[in-house]
PDB file of C-alpha atoms in Angstrom:
ATOM      1  CA  UNK A   8       0.576  -9.886 -23.316  1.00  0.00           C
ATOM      2  CA  UNK A   9      -2.719  -8.043 -22.133  1.00  0.00           C
ATOM      3  CA  UNK A  10      -3.545  -8.721 -18.519  1.00  0.00           C
ATOM      4  CA  UNK A  11      -6.155 -10.621 -17.459  1.00  0.00           C
ATOM      5  CA  UNK A  12      -9.185  -8.465 -17.055  1.00  0.00           C
ATOM      6  CA  UNK A  13     -11.095 -11.072 -14.826  1.00  0.00           C
ATOM      7  CA  UNK A  14      -8.986  -9.646 -12.018  1.00  0.00           C
ATOM      8  CA  UNK A  15     -10.906  -6.606 -11.931  1.00  0.00           C
ATOM      9  CA  UNK A  16     -13.224  -6.506  -8.798  1.00  0.00           C
ATOM     10  CA  UNK A  17     -11.582  -9.379  -7.330  1.00  0.00           C
ATOM     11  CA  UNK A  18     -10.195  -9.323  -3.661  1.00  0.00           C
ATOM     12  CA  UNK A  19      -7.405 -11.222  -1.913  1.00  0.00           C
ATOM     13  CA  UNK A  20      -7.317 -12.368   1.749  1.00  0.00           C
ATOM     14  CA  UNK A  21      -6.766 -10.039   4.470  1.00  0.00           C
ATOM     15  CA  UNK A  22      -3.237  -9.582   5.721  1.00  0.00           C
ATOM     16  CA  UNK A  23      -2.832  -8.270   9.391  1.00  0.00           C
ATOM     17  CA  UNK A  24       0.039  -6.137  10.077  1.00  0.00           C
ATOM     18  CA  UNK A  25       0.998  -4.817  13.826  1.00  0.00           C
ATOM     19  CA  UNK A  26       2.546  -1.292  13.590  1.00  0.00           C
ATOM     20  CA  UNK A  27       5.922  -1.260  15.502  1.00  0.00           C
ATOM     21  CA  UNK A  28       7.494   2.097  16.930  1.00  0.00           C
ATOM     22  CA  UNK A  29      10.788   1.306  15.685  1.00  0.00           C
ATOM     23  CA  UNK A  30       9.386   0.758  12.213  1.00  0.00           C
ATOM     24  CA  UNK A  31       7.862   4.017  12.314  1.00  0.00           C
ATOM     25  CA  UNK A  32      11.081   5.661  13.350  1.00  0.00           C
ATOM     26  CA  UNK A  33      12.949   3.865  10.692  1.00  0.00           C
ATOM     27  CA  UNK A  34      10.515   4.896   7.988  1.00  0.00           C
ATOM     28  CA  UNK A  35      10.395   8.549   9.236  1.00  0.00           C
ATOM     29  CA  UNK A  36      14.302   8.951   9.268  1.00  0.00           C
ATOM     30  CA  UNK A  37      14.401   7.157   5.640  1.00  0.00           C
ATOM     31  CA  UNK A  38      11.830   9.607   4.141  1.00  0.00           C
ATOM     32  CA  UNK A  39      13.106  12.678   6.147  1.00  0.00           C
ATOM     33  CA  UNK A  40       9.894  13.379   8.082  1.00  0.00           C
ATOM     34  CA  UNK A  41      11.414  15.373  10.897  1.00  0.00           C
ATOM     35  CA  UNK A  42       8.347  16.078  13.187  1.00  0.00           C
ATOM     36  CA  UNK A  43       9.054  14.740  16.580  1.00  0.00           C
ATOM     37  CA  UNK A  44       5.708  12.944  16.769  1.00  0.00           C
ATOM     38  CA  UNK A  45       7.209  10.281  14.352  1.00  0.00           C
ATOM     39  CA  UNK A  46      10.354   9.314  16.700  1.00  0.00           C
ATOM     40  CA  UNK A  47       9.489  10.281  20.213  1.00  0.00           C
ATOM     41  CA  UNK A  48       6.628   8.722  21.934  1.00  0.00           C
ATOM     42  CA  UNK A  49       6.621  11.578  24.627  1.00  0.00           C
ATOM     43  CA  UNK A  50       6.153  14.225  21.746  1.00  0.00           C
ATOM     44  CA  UNK A  51       3.304  12.068  20.206  1.00  0.00           C
ATOM     45  CA  UNK A  52       1.572  11.624  23.664  1.00  0.00           C
ATOM     46  CA  UNK A  53       1.883  15.362  24.042  1.00  0.00           C
ATOM     47  CA  UNK A  54       0.277  16.067  20.643  1.00  0.00           C
ATOM     48  CA  UNK A  55      -2.736  13.721  21.672  1.00  0.00           C
ATOM     49  CA  UNK A  56      -1.642  10.372  20.199  1.00  0.00           C
ATOM     50  CA  UNK A  57      -1.099   7.002  21.937  1.00  0.00           C
ATOM     51  CA  UNK A  58       2.456   6.552  20.598  1.00  0.00           C
ATOM     52  CA  UNK A  59       4.386   7.699  17.714  1.00  0.00           C
ATOM     53  CA  UNK A  60       2.750   8.349  14.627  1.00  0.00           C
ATOM     54  CA  UNK A  61       3.514   7.059  11.285  1.00  0.00           C
ATOM     55  CA  UNK A  62       4.169   9.806   8.291  1.00  0.00           C
ATOM     56  CA  UNK A  63       1.211   9.619   5.946  1.00  0.00           C
ATOM     57  CA  UNK A  64       3.115   6.987   3.170  1.00  0.00           C
ATOM     58  CA  UNK A  65       4.180   4.581   5.801  1.00  0.00           C
ATOM     59  CA  UNK A  66       1.247   2.213   5.103  1.00  0.00           C
ATOM     60  CA  UNK A  67       3.145   1.172   1.600  1.00  0.00           C
ATOM     61  CA  UNK A  68       5.284  -0.511   4.095  1.00  0.00           C
ATOM     62  CA  UNK A  69       2.348  -3.184   4.542  1.00  0.00           C
ATOM     63  CA  UNK A  70       0.068  -2.408   1.751  1.00  0.00           C
ATOM     64  CA  UNK A  71       2.847  -3.461  -0.846  1.00  0.00           C
ATOM     65  CA  UNK A  72       3.349  -6.718   0.784  1.00  0.00           C
ATOM     66  CA  UNK A  73      -0.395  -7.532   0.229  1.00  0.00           C
ATOM     67  CA  UNK A  74      -0.257  -5.983  -3.131  1.00  0.00           C
ATOM     68  CA  UNK A  75       2.562  -7.979  -4.267  1.00  0.00           C
ATOM     69  CA  UNK A  76       0.563 -11.144  -3.838  1.00  0.00           C
ATOM     70  CA  UNK A  77      -1.677 -10.144  -6.796  1.00  0.00           C
ATOM     71  CA  UNK A  78       1.117  -8.521  -8.606  1.00  0.00           C
ATOM     72  CA  UNK A  79       3.102 -11.899  -8.482  1.00  0.00           C
ATOM     73  CA  UNK A  80       0.159 -14.336  -9.629  1.00  0.00           C
ATOM     74  CA  UNK A  81       1.508 -15.508 -13.173  1.00  0.00           C
ATOM     75  CA  UNK A  82      -2.527 -15.475 -14.051  1.00  0.00           C
ATOM     76  CA  UNK A  83      -2.285 -11.757 -13.852  1.00  0.00           C
ATOM     77  CA  UNK A  84       0.059 -11.703 -16.703  1.00  0.00           C
ATOM     78  CA  UNK A  85       2.096  -8.775 -15.356  1.00  0.00           C
ATOM     79  CA  UNK A  86       5.754  -8.843 -16.324  1.00  0.00           C
ATOM     80  CA  UNK A  87       7.242  -7.128 -13.153  1.00  0.00           C
ATOM     81  CA  UNK A  88      10.646  -6.649 -14.768  1.00  0.00           C
ATOM     82  CA  UNK A  89       8.906  -4.014 -17.044  1.00  0.00           C
ATOM     83  CA  UNK A  90       7.021  -2.076 -14.485  1.00  0.00           C
ATOM     84  CA  UNK A  91       7.154   1.263 -13.516  1.00  0.00           C
ATOM     85  CA  UNK A  92       5.019   2.985 -10.502  1.00  0.00           C
ATOM     86  CA  UNK A  93       2.680   5.540 -12.005  1.00  0.00           C
ATOM     87  CA  UNK A  94       0.392   6.898  -9.218  1.00  0.00           C
ATOM     88  CA  UNK A  95       0.054   6.262  -5.573  1.00  0.00           C
ATOM     89  CA  UNK A  96      -2.648   7.993  -3.358  1.00  0.00           C
ATOM     90  CA  UNK A  97      -3.588   7.849   0.470  1.00  0.00           C
ATOM     91  CA  UNK A  98      -6.845   8.614   1.816  1.00  0.00           C
ATOM     92  CA  UNK A  99      -6.057   8.769   5.551  1.00  0.00           C
ATOM     93  CA  UNK A 100      -9.102   8.714   7.905  1.00  0.00           C
ATOM     94  CA  UNK A 101      -7.140   8.632  11.048  1.00  0.00           C
ATOM     95  CA  UNK A 102      -3.319   8.563  11.732  1.00  0.00           C
ATOM     96  CA  UNK A 103      -1.487   5.473  12.069  1.00  0.00           C
ATOM     97  CA  UNK A 104       0.340   4.961  15.429  1.00  0.00           C
ATOM     98  CA  UNK A 105       2.480   2.184  16.929  1.00  0.00           C
ATOM     99  CA  UNK A 106       0.758  -0.555  18.531  1.00  0.00           C
ATOM    100  CA  UNK A 107      -2.058  -0.168  15.873  1.00  0.00           C
ATOM    101  CA  UNK A 108      -3.110  -3.834  14.231  1.00  0.00           C
ATOM    102  CA  UNK A 109      -4.307  -3.191  10.868  1.00  0.00           C
ATOM    103  CA  UNK A 110      -5.941  -5.475   8.485  1.00  0.00           C
ATOM    104  CA  UNK A 111      -5.449  -4.576   4.643  1.00  0.00           C
ATOM    105  CA  UNK A 112      -7.567  -6.278   1.820  1.00  0.00           C
ATOM    106  CA  UNK A 113      -6.192  -5.575  -1.845  1.00  0.00           C
ATOM    107  CA  UNK A 114      -8.356  -5.599  -4.966  1.00  0.00           C
ATOM    108  CA  UNK A 115      -7.833  -4.959  -8.469  1.00  0.00           C
ATOM    109  CA  UNK A 116      -9.697  -1.613  -9.261  1.00  0.00           C
ATOM    110  CA  UNK A 117      -8.961  -1.380 -12.767  1.00  0.00           C
ATOM    111  CA  UNK A 118      -7.064  -2.850 -15.745  1.00  0.00           C
ATOM    112  CA  UNK A 119      -6.600  -1.364 -18.945  1.00  0.00           C
ATOM    113  CA  UNK A 120      -4.249  -0.779 -22.115  1.00  0.00           C
ATOM    114  CA  UNK A 121      -2.556   2.377 -22.837  1.00  0.00           C
ATOM    115  CA  UNK A 122      -0.424   3.118 -25.826  1.00  0.00           C
ATOM    116  CA  UNK A 123       0.367  -0.817 -25.780  1.00  0.00           C
ATOM    117  CA  UNK A 124       1.269  -0.679 -22.123  1.00  0.00           C
ATOM    118  CA  UNK A 125      -0.572  -2.566 -19.509  1.00  0.00           C
ATOM    119  CA  UNK A 126      -2.022  -0.626 -16.469  1.00  0.00           C
ATOM    120  CA  UNK A 127      -3.389  -1.777 -13.398  1.00  0.00           C
ATOM    121  CA  UNK A 128      -4.612  -0.036 -10.393  1.00  0.00           C
ATOM    122  CA  UNK A 129      -4.729  -1.683  -7.177  1.00  0.00           C
ATOM    123  CA  UNK A 130      -6.975  -0.469  -3.976  1.00  0.00           C
ATOM    124  CA  UNK A 131      -6.037  -1.493  -0.359  1.00  0.00           C
ATOM    125  CA  UNK A 132      -8.524  -0.881   2.214  1.00  0.00           C
ATOM    126  CA  UNK A 133      -7.150  -0.937   5.712  1.00  0.00           C
ATOM    127  CA  UNK A 134      -9.096  -1.156   8.856  1.00  0.00           C
ATOM    128  CA  UNK A 135      -8.407  -1.616  12.719  1.00  0.00           C
ATOM    129  CA  UNK A 136      -9.775  -4.469  14.825  1.00  0.00           C
ATOM    130  CA  UNK A 137     -13.207  -2.918  15.178  1.00  0.00           C
ATOM    131  CA  UNK A 138     -13.612  -2.774  11.290  1.00  0.00           C
ATOM    132  CA  UNK A 139     -13.193   0.901  11.227  1.00  0.00           C
ATOM    133  CA  UNK A 140     -11.651   2.249   8.147  1.00  0.00           C
ATOM    134  CA  UNK A 141      -8.201   3.554   8.910  1.00  0.00           C
ATOM    135  CA  UNK A 142      -7.214   4.508   5.328  1.00  0.00           C
ATOM    136  CA  UNK A 143      -7.610   3.487   1.598  1.00  0.00           C
ATOM    137  CA  UNK A 144      -4.476   3.415  -0.864  1.00  0.00           C
ATOM    138  CA  UNK A 145      -4.632   3.324  -4.633  1.00  0.00           C
ATOM    139  CA  UNK A 146      -1.594   2.495  -6.617  1.00  0.00           C
ATOM    140  CA  UNK A 147      -1.257   2.249 -10.395  1.00  0.00           C
ATOM    141  CA  UNK A 148       1.435   0.111 -12.169  1.00  0.00           C
ATOM    142  CA  UNK A 149       2.538   0.359 -15.793  1.00  0.00           C
ATOM    143  CA  UNK A 150       3.993  -2.878 -17.377  1.00  0.00           C
ATOM    144  CA  UNK A 151       5.883  -1.057 -20.189  1.00  0.00           C
ATOM    145  CA  UNK A 152       5.354  -2.591 -23.892  1.00  0.00           C
ATOM    146  CA  UNK A 153       8.012  -4.447 -25.315  1.00  0.00           C
ATOM    147  CA  UNK A 154      10.502  -3.180 -27.971  1.00  0.00           C
ATOM    148  CA  UNK A 155       8.304  -4.173 -30.998  1.00  0.00           C
ATOM    149  CA  UNK A 156       4.962  -3.068 -29.545  1.00  0.00           C
TER     150      UNK A 156
END
């Protein structure tokens, strides 16, 4: 089933996330980020940061939650049981640190069909309480075509 192209350009209500030091530590351990600034507040402060610093891919923790709201919308038409993750990018404007309160707005950047597969690209704009951009993520998912496609 083709995806609903009317989703392109639409944005969904903002979601707010408070970044916790322990969440950063857990994520850093899970991905093997060994720099002390990710787990030790004193090391982070010595490096000029207010608190522990999230690894660059940490924002997937909260941006995926916002994206999932769109992915799960039946009107989009994406069969998540057939989805593979094709691409992910992070445009970081400043490091994410413990204590940040970040707001994510997700939008659908592109929908296309490729070799019978549904391809959808999501964009997440993440800002701080002053509205300053902290980062932008882009994620592309592929809904694989069925057996007879």
